[in-house]
């Protein structure tokens, strides 16, 4: 399954629909920026996106893994994008850390719901190439970032090694689900 992310700058623009399971989020840092997520898309590469009246970016990802159940109500989305160094060793180590340590530790934190990982396949309308991997962490509340379990899951010796030796750049954002 694939994920399509459409990002625009006018949160009042109509939500894109008709492509997989759709949800709209806005950035906690900039409420005018919206992100339409289309999950469980059969073949993102063959999808023709609907035209939008506002400038936008689109990104196409393939699914790597999911841990945890789908959220049953209101939730927030922590989005972490990473760009590993351009070597097989770096990509393998980053993926291994996520799958073997980081996500299993996070799944034990109260308030954590689900993590989904994706690899970038294609993009359009983007000024800078997006990072190669995106992880979507769904949580009950933004307060999760202050939970000791989350801090413990992100500041391990392996985490420090991965970020120091294998990741070129990363971003972390909080997005709010829109009704």
mmCIF file of C-alpha atoms in Angstrom:
data_model
loop_
_atom_site.group_PDB
_atom_site.id
_atom_site.type_symbol
_atom_site.label_atom_id
_atom_site.label_comp_id
_atom_site.label_asym_id
_atom_site.label_seq_id
_atom_site.Cartn_x
_atom_site.Cartn_y
_atom_site.Cartn_z
ATOM 1 C CA UNK A 1 0.000 0.000 0.000
ATOM 2 C CA UNK A 2 1.061 3.568 -0.579
ATOM 3 C CA UNK A 3 0.647 7.003 0.939
ATOM 4 C CA UNK A 4 0.096 10.260 -0.924
ATOM 5 C CA UNK A 5 0.660 13.544 0.932
ATOM 6 C CA UNK A 6 -0.634 16.773 -0.543
ATOM 7 C CA UNK A 7 0.572 19.967 1.126
ATOM 8 C CA UNK A 8 -0.926 23.387 0.495
ATOM 9 C CA UNK A 9 -0.975 26.878 2.006
ATOM 10 C CA UNK A 10 -4.712 27.586 2.176
ATOM 11 C CA UNK A 11 -6.378 25.469 4.869
ATOM 12 C CA UNK A 12 -9.788 26.579 3.613
ATOM 13 C CA UNK A 13 -9.159 24.854 0.257
ATOM 14 C CA UNK A 14 -11.439 21.877 -0.409
ATOM 15 C CA UNK A 15 -10.044 18.611 0.925
ATOM 16 C CA UNK A 16 -8.830 16.259 -1.786
ATOM 17 C CA UNK A 17 -10.955 13.112 -1.787
ATOM 18 C CA UNK A 18 -11.487 9.927 -3.742
ATOM 19 C CA UNK A 19 -8.000 8.544 -3.241
ATOM 20 C CA UNK A 20 -7.736 5.867 -0.544
ATOM 21 C CA UNK A 21 -8.573 6.842 3.038
ATOM 22 C CA UNK A 22 -8.309 10.634 3.313
ATOM 23 C CA UNK A 23 -7.612 12.809 6.373
ATOM 24 C CA UNK A 24 -6.678 16.485 6.637
ATOM 25 C CA UNK A 25 -4.217 17.858 9.182
ATOM 26 C CA UNK A 26 -2.975 21.381 9.768
ATOM 27 C CA UNK A 27 0.445 22.342 11.035
ATOM 28 C CA UNK A 28 0.598 23.351 14.702
ATOM 29 C CA UNK A 29 3.315 25.848 13.746
ATOM 30 C CA UNK A 30 1.351 27.340 10.819
ATOM 31 C CA UNK A 31 -2.421 26.678 10.852
ATOM 32 C CA UNK A 32 -2.753 27.972 7.275
ATOM 33 C CA UNK A 33 -0.704 25.042 5.986
ATOM 34 C CA UNK A 34 -2.685 21.874 5.334
ATOM 35 C CA UNK A 35 -1.688 18.289 4.656
ATOM 36 C CA UNK A 36 -4.117 15.875 3.022
ATOM 37 C CA UNK A 37 -3.053 12.306 3.690
ATOM 38 C CA UNK A 38 -4.330 9.520 1.456
ATOM 39 C CA UNK A 39 -3.602 6.140 3.060
ATOM 40 C CA UNK A 40 -4.018 2.646 1.650
ATOM 41 C CA UNK A 41 -3.672 3.703 -1.958
ATOM 42 C CA UNK A 42 -3.220 0.648 -4.199
ATOM 43 C CA UNK A 43 -0.724 2.145 -6.645
ATOM 44 C CA UNK A 44 0.293 5.728 -5.922
ATOM 45 C CA UNK A 45 2.417 5.951 -9.051
ATOM 46 C CA UNK A 46 -0.597 5.526 -11.330
ATOM 47 C CA UNK A 47 -2.896 7.976 -9.491
ATOM 48 C CA UNK A 48 -3.937 11.163 -11.226
ATOM 49 C CA UNK A 49 -4.439 13.778 -8.518
ATOM 50 C CA UNK A 50 -7.439 16.106 -8.621
ATOM 51 C CA UNK A 51 -6.622 19.676 -9.544
ATOM 52 C CA UNK A 52 -6.422 22.119 -6.657
ATOM 53 C CA UNK A 53 -7.163 25.817 -6.847
ATOM 54 C CA UNK A 54 -4.128 26.660 -4.735
ATOM 55 C CA UNK A 55 -0.419 25.898 -5.228
ATOM 56 C CA UNK A 56 0.512 22.608 -3.604
ATOM 57 C CA UNK A 57 3.102 19.882 -3.311
ATOM 58 C CA UNK A 58 2.463 16.174 -3.690
ATOM 59 C CA UNK A 59 4.599 13.326 -2.414
ATOM 60 C CA UNK A 60 4.237 9.615 -3.073
ATOM 61 C CA UNK A 61 5.447 7.024 -0.565
ATOM 62 C CA UNK A 62 5.490 3.226 -0.344
ATOM 63 C CA UNK A 63 4.602 1.561 2.952
ATOM 64 C CA UNK A 64 7.381 0.005 5.045
ATOM 65 C CA UNK A 65 5.629 -0.967 8.284
ATOM 66 C CA UNK A 66 2.805 -0.267 10.732
ATOM 67 C CA UNK A 67 2.810 -0.881 14.495
ATOM 68 C CA UNK A 68 -0.390 -0.345 16.472
ATOM 69 C CA UNK A 69 -4.114 -0.084 15.719
ATOM 70 C CA UNK A 70 -5.877 2.672 13.799
ATOM 71 C CA UNK A 71 -6.951 5.569 16.057
ATOM 72 C CA UNK A 72 -10.609 5.526 16.993
ATOM 73 C CA UNK A 73 -11.080 9.251 17.571
ATOM 74 C CA UNK A 74 -9.387 12.612 17.740
ATOM 75 C CA UNK A 75 -5.622 12.421 17.712
ATOM 76 C CA UNK A 76 -2.498 14.298 16.758
ATOM 77 C CA UNK A 77 0.160 13.315 14.296
ATOM 78 C CA UNK A 78 3.864 13.679 14.965
ATOM 79 C CA UNK A 79 5.693 13.526 11.657
ATOM 80 C CA UNK A 80 9.392 12.790 11.478
ATOM 81 C CA UNK A 81 11.140 12.960 8.115
ATOM 82 C CA UNK A 82 14.697 11.703 7.792
ATOM 83 C CA UNK A 83 17.285 11.654 5.053
ATOM 84 C CA UNK A 84 19.879 8.932 5.622
ATOM 85 C CA UNK A 85 23.308 9.199 4.085
ATOM 86 C CA UNK A 86 23.299 7.841 0.547
ATOM 87 C CA UNK A 87 24.673 4.392 1.330
ATOM 88 C CA UNK A 88 23.032 1.007 1.775
ATOM 89 C CA UNK A 89 24.709 0.705 5.175
ATOM 90 C CA UNK A 90 23.171 3.990 6.392
ATOM 91 C CA UNK A 91 19.678 3.150 5.105
ATOM 92 C CA UNK A 92 19.877 -0.340 6.615
ATOM 93 C CA UNK A 93 21.028 0.935 10.003
ATOM 94 C CA UNK A 94 18.355 3.649 10.155
ATOM 95 C CA UNK A 95 15.628 1.142 9.232
ATOM 96 C CA UNK A 96 16.953 -1.442 11.675
ATOM 97 C CA UNK A 97 16.979 1.100 14.525
ATOM 98 C CA UNK A 98 13.388 2.135 13.794
ATOM 99 C CA UNK A 99 12.104 -1.442 13.567
ATOM 100 C CA UNK A 100 14.131 -3.104 16.335
ATOM 101 C CA UNK A 101 14.368 -0.421 19.017
ATOM 102 C CA UNK A 102 12.646 2.893 18.493
ATOM 103 C CA UNK A 103 9.107 1.892 17.524
ATOM 104 C CA UNK A 104 8.923 -1.061 19.949
ATOM 105 C CA UNK A 105 9.917 1.305 22.797
ATOM 106 C CA UNK A 106 7.411 3.946 21.668
ATOM 107 C CA UNK A 107 4.584 1.427 21.456
ATOM 108 C CA UNK A 108 4.819 1.016 25.245
ATOM 109 C CA UNK A 109 4.366 4.741 26.003
ATOM 110 C CA UNK A 110 0.922 5.686 27.401
ATOM 111 C CA UNK A 111 -0.954 7.756 24.823
ATOM 112 C CA UNK A 112 0.917 6.304 21.852
ATOM 113 C CA UNK A 113 -1.486 4.838 19.269
ATOM 114 C CA UNK A 114 0.334 3.872 16.089
ATOM 115 C CA UNK A 115 3.455 4.375 13.969
ATOM 116 C CA UNK A 116 3.557 4.033 10.205
ATOM 117 C CA UNK A 117 6.727 4.250 8.123
ATOM 118 C CA UNK A 118 7.044 5.081 4.449
ATOM 119 C CA UNK A 119 9.778 5.501 1.824
ATOM 120 C CA UNK A 120 9.613 8.371 -0.681
ATOM 121 C CA UNK A 121 9.088 7.246 -4.283
ATOM 122 C CA UNK A 122 8.197 10.426 -6.171
ATOM 123 C CA UNK A 123 7.230 14.088 -5.688
ATOM 124 C CA UNK A 124 5.830 17.074 -7.627
ATOM 125 C CA UNK A 125 5.719 20.825 -7.018
ATOM 126 C CA UNK A 126 8.330 20.603 -4.274
ATOM 127 C CA UNK A 127 11.100 23.201 -4.289
ATOM 128 C CA UNK A 128 13.548 21.062 -2.299
ATOM 129 C CA UNK A 129 13.664 17.279 -2.560
ATOM 130 C CA UNK A 130 11.746 15.840 0.413
ATOM 131 C CA UNK A 131 13.562 13.555 2.807
ATOM 132 C CA UNK A 132 13.663 9.885 1.837
ATOM 133 C CA UNK A 133 11.637 8.479 4.747
ATOM 134 C CA UNK A 134 8.640 9.643 6.724
ATOM 135 C CA UNK A 135 7.268 8.219 9.963
ATOM 136 C CA UNK A 136 3.770 9.092 11.122
ATOM 137 C CA UNK A 137 3.299 8.746 14.877
ATOM 138 C CA UNK A 138 -0.322 8.958 16.017
ATOM 139 C CA UNK A 139 -0.939 9.897 19.651
ATOM 140 C CA UNK A 140 -3.889 10.792 21.839
ATOM 141 C CA UNK A 141 -2.483 14.219 22.698
ATOM 142 C CA UNK A 142 0.434 16.571 22.018
ATOM 143 C CA UNK A 143 1.409 16.000 25.676
ATOM 144 C CA UNK A 144 3.040 12.738 24.552
ATOM 145 C CA UNK A 145 6.227 14.670 23.748
ATOM 146 C CA UNK A 146 6.699 15.287 27.482
ATOM 147 C CA UNK A 147 6.211 11.631 28.505
ATOM 148 C CA UNK A 148 9.335 10.099 30.010
ATOM 149 C CA UNK A 149 8.769 6.944 27.948
ATOM 150 C CA UNK A 150 8.984 8.951 24.754
ATOM 151 C CA UNK A 151 12.157 10.624 25.921
ATOM 152 C CA UNK A 152 13.610 7.213 26.845
ATOM 153 C CA UNK A 153 12.650 5.825 23.409
ATOM 154 C CA UNK A 154 14.379 8.647 21.555
ATOM 155 C CA UNK A 155 17.552 9.244 23.527
ATOM 156 C CA UNK A 156 19.121 5.801 23.582
ATOM 157 C CA UNK A 157 22.776 5.181 22.712
ATOM 158 C CA UNK A 158 21.676 3.556 19.432
ATOM 159 C CA UNK A 159 19.550 6.628 18.571
ATOM 160 C CA UNK A 160 22.537 8.898 19.182
ATOM 161 C CA UNK A 161 24.754 6.729 16.965
ATOM 162 C CA UNK A 162 22.168 6.565 14.160
ATOM 163 C CA UNK A 163 21.636 10.334 14.158
ATOM 164 C CA UNK A 164 25.353 11.096 14.427
ATOM 165 C CA UNK A 165 26.631 8.569 11.891
ATOM 166 C CA UNK A 166 23.850 7.787 9.407
ATOM 167 C CA UNK A 167 21.326 10.642 9.094
ATOM 168 C CA UNK A 168 22.095 13.746 7.048
ATOM 169 C CA UNK A 169 18.998 15.764 8.010
ATOM 170 C CA UNK A 170 15.667 15.367 9.780
ATOM 171 C CA UNK A 171 12.557 17.354 10.652
ATOM 172 C CA UNK A 172 9.941 16.910 13.354
ATOM 173 C CA UNK A 173 6.466 18.448 13.141
ATOM 174 C CA UNK A 174 3.179 18.254 15.016
ATOM 175 C CA UNK A 175 0.029 18.170 12.876
ATOM 176 C CA UNK A 176 -3.538 18.440 14.156
ATOM 177 C CA UNK A 177 -6.385 16.319 12.698
ATOM 178 C CA UNK A 178 -9.162 18.453 11.229
ATOM 179 C CA UNK A 179 -12.811 17.385 11.569
#
